[in-house]
Amino acid sequence: MSYPKELREITDIADKDHPIHIFYNTCDNARPDQNILYLHWHEHFEIIVMQKGTGIFHIDSQPYEVGPGDVLFVPAGSLHTGYSTCSGDVAYLAIVWSNSLFQHWIQDSVHSRFVLPYLEGRARLPVMPTQLEPACADYYRLLDQAASEFKAKQPGYQLVIISQLHTLLTYLSRTFLPQQQQGRMNRTPTNNGERFKSLIQFIEANLSEKHTVDWAAKHLNLNPYHFCKMFKKLTGRTFIEYVNICRANEAERLLLESELSVTEIAGLIGCDNPNYFTRLFKQYKGMTPSQCRK
């Protein structure tokens, strides 16, 4: 798994006429608490389909524990990240798509009534629909079929996938939209991620600097206690743990993509003591910097 330097991910979808892509993510021999999805956000919608192993994903400051067969719906623009909760292989699909995928239905009144509210952000699907309605699991076969179509890429597979995804959204809308329209479900959950995005972007772009809880809390006009509580809910990590994870991820990238020495890399990520850098890197990556480079 690679870690981009930017918090905002510009999702690369080659087929602009049919903007959907399915990413097959694997993490072999994962350790409990190992990062399996870097913290990021993007303007596309995303569906996470857990296939192997167990994990916990933090989406809009809420944790969701998942195992094989579980599905999460990530709203566009939401900060999200994930960690393994098992020892062994972890695998999941990330189905990423743009609301323009259904532009040809825009004049359809039934589409406008049932699906468009979710595409335009006027309503939100539950992140984990089966928590509220277990019967929704019956609809997930459509995602398995879409993944098979994407992998095989038979003629016209794009149309099949679009049809399957649209059918899934319609089934979910049939289940949840009436409750949302009657005010029995929150349409727009509180999203604390927006105010943290600039802070996290600054940290990831300036890892050589010293980042403290007091400085970060002041940056957001929060007292340290409330800052730490909100940050942990958003990322699943304490502030110091998150900074160290970012440093370990950037060090891994530099070890694999550059010819800089271990000492030089340690300095670039804010670790002046090479021995401390080695201990930190092994804590989060399960190996020493030298072993990673080899």
CSV table of C-alpha atoms in Angstrom, one decimal:
chain,number,residue,atom,x,y,z
A,1,MET,CA,0.0,0.0,0.0
A,2,SER,CA,1.4,3.4,-1.0
A,3,TYR,CA,1.0,6.6,0.9
A,4,PRO,CA,0.5,9.8,-1.2
A,5,LYS,CA,1.9,13.0,0.2
A,6,GLU,CA,-1.4,14.9,-0.2
A,7,LEU,CA,-4.3,14.5,2.1
A,8,ARG,CA,-6.7,15.3,-0.7
A,9,GLU,CA,-6.6,12.4,-3.1
A,10,ILE,CA,-7.1,13.1,-6.8
A,11,THR,CA,-8.6,9.8,-7.8
A,12,ASP,CA,-7.4,8.7,-11.2
A,13,ILE,CA,-10.3,7.3,-13.3
A,14,ALA,CA,-9.2,6.7,-16.8
A,15,ASP,CA,-12.7,6.4,-18.4
A,16,LYS,CA,-14.0,9.9,-18.1
A,17,ASP,CA,-17.3,9.0,-19.9
A,18,HIS,CA,-18.0,6.3,-17.3
A,19,PRO,CA,-16.3,7.6,-14.1
A,20,ILE,CA,-16.0,4.5,-11.9
A,21,HIS,CA,-13.0,2.4,-10.8
A,22,ILE,CA,-12.6,-0.5,-8.6
A,23,PHE,CA,-9.3,-0.8,-6.6
A,24,TYR,CA,-8.2,-4.1,-5.2
A,25,ASN,CA,-6.4,-3.5,-1.9
A,26,THR,CA,-4.4,-6.1,-0.1
A,27,CYS,CA,-2.2,-6.1,3.0
A,28,ASP,CA,-0.4,-9.4,3.5
A,29,ASN,CA,0.5,-10.4,7.0
A,30,ALA,CA,-1.1,-7.4,8.5
A,31,ARG,CA,-0.5,-6.7,12.2
A,32,PRO,CA,-3.2,-5.6,14.6
A,33,ASP,CA,-3.4,-1.8,14.5
A,34,GLN,CA,-1.6,-1.6,11.2
A,35,ASN,CA,-2.7,1.2,8.9
A,36,ILE,CA,-4.5,-0.4,5.9
A,37,LEU,CA,-6.0,2.8,4.5
A,38,TYR,CA,-4.2,6.1,4.8
A,39,LEU,CA,-6.2,9.2,6.0
A,40,HIS,CA,-7.5,11.1,3.0
A,41,TRP,CA,-10.5,12.6,1.3
A,42,HIS,CA,-11.7,13.0,-2.3
A,43,GLU,CA,-14.6,14.4,-4.2
A,44,HIS,CA,-15.8,11.0,-5.3
A,45,PHE,CA,-18.1,8.7,-3.5
A,46,GLU,CA,-16.6,5.4,-2.3
A,47,ILE,CA,-17.9,2.0,-1.3
A,48,ILE,CA,-15.6,-0.2,0.8
A,49,VAL,CA,-16.2,-4.0,0.5
A,50,MET,CA,-14.3,-6.0,3.1
A,51,GLN,CA,-13.2,-9.3,1.7
A,52,LYS,CA,-10.6,-10.8,4.0
A,53,GLY,CA,-9.6,-10.2,7.6
A,54,THR,CA,-11.0,-7.7,10.0
A,55,GLY,CA,-10.5,-3.9,10.5
A,56,ILE,CA,-11.9,-0.7,11.8
A,57,PHE,CA,-12.5,2.3,9.5
A,58,HIS,CA,-13.0,5.9,10.8
A,59,ILE,CA,-15.4,7.9,8.6
A,60,ASP,CA,-16.7,11.3,9.6
A,61,SER,CA,-15.3,10.8,13.2
A,62,GLN,CA,-17.2,7.5,13.6
A,63,PRO,CA,-15.6,4.1,13.9
A,64,TYR,CA,-17.0,1.1,12.0
A,65,GLU,CA,-15.7,-2.4,12.7
A,66,VAL,CA,-15.9,-4.7,9.7
A,67,GLY,CA,-15.3,-8.2,8.7
A,68,PRO,CA,-15.7,-10.2,5.4
A,69,GLY,CA,-18.8,-9.2,3.6
A,70,ASP,CA,-19.3,-5.9,5.4
A,71,VAL,CA,-19.8,-2.8,3.3
A,72,LEU,CA,-19.3,0.9,4.1
A,73,PHE,CA,-20.5,3.9,2.1
A,74,VAL,CA,-18.1,6.8,2.3
A,75,PRO,CA,-19.7,10.2,1.5
A,76,ALA,CA,-17.9,12.5,-0.9
A,77,GLY,CA,-15.5,14.8,0.9
A,78,SER,CA,-15.3,12.8,4.1
A,79,LEU,CA,-12.0,12.2,5.8
A,80,HIS,CA,-11.5,8.4,6.2
A,81,THR,CA,-8.9,6.0,7.3
A,82,GLY,CA,-8.6,2.3,8.3
A,83,TYR,CA,-6.6,0.0,10.5
A,84,SER,CA,-6.3,-3.8,10.8
A,85,THR,CA,-7.7,-5.5,13.8
A,86,CYS,CA,-6.3,-9.0,13.0
A,87,SER,CA,-3.1,-10.8,12.4
A,88,GLY,CA,-3.0,-12.1,8.9
A,89,ASP,CA,-4.0,-11.1,5.4
A,90,VAL,CA,-6.4,-8.2,4.8
A,91,ALA,CA,-8.2,-7.5,1.6
A,92,TYR,CA,-10.9,-5.1,0.6
A,93,LEU,CA,-12.4,-3.5,-2.5
A,94,ALA,CA,-12.7,0.3,-2.9
A,95,ILE,CA,-15.4,1.2,-5.5
A,96,VAL,CA,-14.9,4.8,-6.4
A,97,TRP,CA,-17.3,6.8,-8.6
A,98,SER,CA,-18.5,10.3,-9.4
A,99,ASN,CA,-22.1,11.5,-9.3
A,100,SER,CA,-21.7,12.3,-13.0
A,101,LEU,CA,-21.8,8.5,-13.6
A,102,PHE,CA,-25.6,8.8,-13.7
A,103,GLN,CA,-25.8,12.0,-15.8
A,104,HIS,CA,-27.9,10.3,-18.5
A,105,TRP,CA,-30.7,9.7,-15.9
A,106,ILE,CA,-30.9,13.4,-14.9
A,107,GLN,CA,-34.1,14.0,-16.8
A,108,ASP,CA,-35.8,10.9,-15.3
A,109,SER,CA,-38.3,12.0,-12.6
A,110,VAL,CA,-38.0,8.7,-10.7
A,111,HIS,CA,-34.2,9.0,-10.6
A,112,SER,CA,-34.5,12.6,-9.4
A,113,ARG,CA,-36.8,11.5,-6.6
A,114,PHE,CA,-35.0,8.4,-5.3
A,115,VAL,CA,-31.3,8.6,-6.2
A,116,LEU,CA,-30.4,12.3,-7.0
A,117,PRO,CA,-30.9,13.5,-3.4
A,118,TYR,CA,-27.9,11.3,-2.4
A,119,LEU,CA,-25.8,12.3,-5.4
A,120,GLU,CA,-26.3,16.0,-4.7
A,121,GLY,CA,-25.7,15.7,-0.9
A,122,ARG,CA,-29.3,16.6,0.1
A,123,ALA,CA,-29.5,13.2,1.9
A,124,ARG,CA,-26.8,10.8,3.0
A,125,LEU,CA,-26.9,7.0,3.1
A,126,PRO,CA,-25.9,5.4,6.4
A,127,VAL,CA,-22.2,4.6,6.3
A,128,MET,CA,-23.0,1.1,7.4
A,129,PRO,CA,-26.6,0.4,6.2
A,130,THR,CA,-26.8,-3.1,7.8
A,131,GLN,CA,-26.4,-1.6,11.3
A,132,LEU,CA,-29.9,-0.1,10.8
A,133,GLU,CA,-31.4,-2.6,8.5
A,134,PRO,CA,-29.7,-6.0,8.3
A,135,ALA,CA,-31.8,-7.0,5.2
A,136,CYS,CA,-29.6,-4.5,3.2
A,137,ALA,CA,-27.0,-7.3,3.0
A,138,ASP,CA,-29.1,-9.0,0.4
A,139,TYR,CA,-28.4,-6.1,-2.0
A,140,TYR,CA,-24.6,-6.4,-1.8
A,141,ARG,CA,-24.5,-9.2,-4.3
A,142,LEU,CA,-24.8,-6.4,-6.9
A,143,LEU,CA,-21.4,-5.2,-5.7
A,144,ASP,CA,-19.9,-8.6,-6.2
A,145,GLN,CA,-21.3,-8.8,-9.7
A,146,ALA,CA,-20.0,-5.3,-10.5
A,147,ALA,CA,-16.5,-6.3,-9.3
A,148,SER,CA,-16.6,-9.4,-11.5
A,149,GLU,CA,-17.7,-7.3,-14.5
A,150,PHE,CA,-14.9,-4.8,-13.9
A,151,LYS,CA,-12.3,-7.5,-13.6
A,152,ALA,CA,-13.4,-9.4,-16.7
A,153,LYS,CA,-14.0,-6.2,-18.8
A,154,GLN,CA,-16.3,-7.9,-21.3
A,155,PRO,CA,-17.8,-5.7,-24.0
A,156,GLY,CA,-20.2,-3.2,-22.5
A,157,TYR,CA,-19.1,-3.9,-18.9
A,158,GLN,CA,-19.4,-0.2,-18.0
A,159,LEU,CA,-23.1,-0.2,-18.7
A,160,VAL,CA,-23.6,-3.4,-16.6
A,161,ILE,CA,-21.7,-1.9,-13.7
A,162,ILE,CA,-23.6,1.4,-13.9
A,163,SER,CA,-26.9,-0.5,-13.9
A,164,GLN,CA,-25.9,-2.6,-10.9
A,165,LEU,CA,-24.8,0.4,-8.9
A,166,HIS,CA,-27.9,2.4,-9.8
A,167,THR,CA,-30.1,-0.6,-8.7
A,168,LEU,CA,-28.2,-0.8,-5.4
A,169,LEU,CA,-28.7,2.9,-4.7
A,170,THR,CA,-32.4,2.6,-5.6
A,171,TYR,CA,-32.9,-0.3,-3.2
A,172,LEU,CA,-31.1,1.6,-0.4
A,173,SER,CA,-33.1,4.8,-1.1
A,174,ARG,CA,-36.3,2.7,-0.9
A,175,THR,CA,-35.2,1.6,2.5
A,176,PHE,CA,-33.9,4.9,4.0
A,177,LEU,CA,-35.2,7.9,2.1
A,178,PRO,CA,-38.7,7.8,3.6
A,179,GLN,CA,-37.3,7.8,7.1
A,180,GLN,CA,-35.0,10.7,6.2
A,181,GLN,CA,-37.8,12.7,4.7
A,182,GLN,CA,-39.8,12.3,7.8
A,183,GLY,CA,-36.9,13.5,9.9
A,184,ARG,CA,-36.4,10.2,11.7
A,185,MET,CA,-32.8,10.0,10.4
A,186,ASN,CA,-30.1,12.7,10.3
A,187,ARG,CA,-29.7,13.8,6.7
A,188,THR,CA,-26.4,15.6,7.2
A,189,PRO,CA,-24.3,14.2,10.1
A,190,THR,CA,-22.0,16.5,11.9
A,191,ASN,CA,-18.6,16.5,10.1
A,192,ASN,CA,-15.7,17.6,12.2
A,193,GLY,CA,-13.3,16.7,9.5
A,194,GLU,CA,-13.5,20.0,7.6
A,195,ARG,CA,-11.9,22.1,10.3
A,196,PHE,CA,-9.1,19.5,10.7
A,197,LYS,CA,-8.2,19.2,7.0
A,198,SER,CA,-5.9,22.3,6.8
A,199,LEU,CA,-4.1,21.2,10.0
A,200,ILE,CA,-3.4,17.7,8.8
A,201,GLN,CA,-2.3,18.9,5.4
A,202,PHE,CA,0.2,21.3,7.1
A,203,ILE,CA,1.5,18.5,9.3
A,204,GLU,CA,2.0,16.1,6.4
A,205,ALA,CA,3.8,18.8,4.4
A,206,ASN,CA,6.1,19.9,7.3
A,207,LEU,CA,7.1,16.7,9.0
A,208,SER,CA,10.6,18.1,9.9
A,209,GLU,CA,9.0,20.6,12.2
A,210,LYS,CA,8.1,19.9,15.9
A,211,HIS,CA,4.3,19.4,16.2
A,212,THR,CA,2.8,19.5,19.7
A,213,VAL,CA,-0.7,19.1,21.1
A,214,ASP,CA,-0.7,22.6,22.5
A,215,TRP,CA,0.3,24.1,19.1
A,216,ALA,CA,-2.2,22.0,17.2
A,217,ALA,CA,-5.1,22.8,19.6
A,218,LYS,CA,-4.3,26.5,19.4
A,219,HIS,CA,-4.3,26.3,15.6
A,220,LEU,CA,-7.9,25.2,15.8
A,221,ASN,CA,-8.9,27.5,18.7
A,222,LEU,CA,-9.7,24.5,20.9
A,223,ASN,CA,-8.4,23.6,24.3
A,224,PRO,CA,-6.0,20.7,24.4
A,225,TYR,CA,-8.5,18.3,26.0
A,226,HIS,CA,-11.3,18.8,23.4
A,227,PHE,CA,-8.7,18.8,20.6
A,228,CYS,CA,-7.3,15.4,21.6
A,229,LYS,CA,-10.8,14.0,22.0
A,230,MET,CA,-11.9,15.2,18.5
A,231,PHE,CA,-8.7,14.2,16.8
A,232,LYS,CA,-8.9,10.6,18.2
A,233,LYS,CA,-12.5,10.3,17.0
A,234,LEU,CA,-11.5,11.5,13.6
A,235,THR,CA,-8.4,9.5,12.9
A,236,GLY,CA,-8.6,6.6,15.4
A,237,ARG,CA,-5.2,7.7,16.8
A,238,THR,CA,-3.8,10.2,19.3
A,239,PHE,CA,-2.3,13.3,17.8
A,240,ILE,CA,1.3,12.2,18.6
A,241,GLU,CA,0.6,8.7,17.2
A,242,TYR,CA,-0.7,10.2,14.0
A,243,VAL,CA,2.3,12.4,13.5
A,244,ASN,CA,4.6,9.4,14.1
A,245,ILE,CA,2.6,7.4,11.6
A,246,CYS,CA,3.0,10.1,9.0
A,247,ARG,CA,6.7,10.2,9.6
A,248,ALA,CA,7.0,6.5,9.3
A,249,ASN,CA,5.0,6.5,6.0
A,250,GLU,CA,7.1,9.3,4.5
A,251,ALA,CA,10.3,7.6,5.6
A,252,GLU,CA,9.1,4.4,3.9
A,253,ARG,CA,8.4,6.3,0.7
A,254,LEU,CA,11.9,7.9,0.8
A,255,LEU,CA,13.6,4.6,1.5
A,256,LEU,CA,11.9,2.9,-1.5
A,257,GLU,CA,12.0,5.8,-3.9
A,258,SER,CA,15.3,7.7,-3.2
A,259,GLU,CA,18.9,7.0,-2.5
A,260,LEU,CA,19.1,9.2,0.5
A,261,SER,CA,20.9,7.7,3.5
A,262,VAL,CA,18.9,6.5,6.6
A,263,THR,CA,20.4,9.5,8.6
A,264,GLU,CA,19.3,12.0,5.9
A,265,ILE,CA,15.8,10.6,5.8
A,266,ALA,CA,15.6,10.7,9.6
A,267,GLY,CA,16.4,14.4,9.5
A,268,LEU,CA,13.9,15.1,6.8
A,269,ILE,CA,11.1,13.7,8.9
A,270,GLY,CA,12.0,15.5,12.1
A,271,CYS,CA,14.1,12.7,13.8
A,272,ASP,CA,17.5,14.1,14.7
A,273,ASN,CA,18.5,11.0,16.5
A,274,PRO,CA,19.0,8.1,14.0
A,275,ASN,CA,18.6,5.5,16.8
A,276,TYR,CA,15.2,6.9,17.8
A,277,PHE,CA,14.2,7.0,14.1
A,278,THR,CA,15.0,3.3,13.8
A,279,ARG,CA,12.9,2.4,16.8
A,280,LEU,CA,10.0,4.6,15.6
A,281,PHE,CA,10.1,3.1,12.1
A,282,LYS,CA,10.2,-0.5,13.4
A,283,GLN,CA,7.3,0.2,15.8
A,284,TYR,CA,5.0,1.3,12.9
A,285,LYS,CA,6.4,-0.8,10.0
A,286,GLY,CA,7.5,-4.0,11.8
A,287,MET,CA,11.0,-3.8,10.3
A,288,THR,CA,14.1,-1.6,10.5
A,289,PRO,CA,14.8,1.1,7.8
A,290,SER,CA,17.6,-1.0,6.4
A,291,GLN,CA,15.4,-4.1,6.1
A,292,CYS,CA,12.8,-2.0,4.3
A,293,ARG,CA,15.3,-0.7,1.8
A,294,LYS,CA,16.6,-4.2,1.1
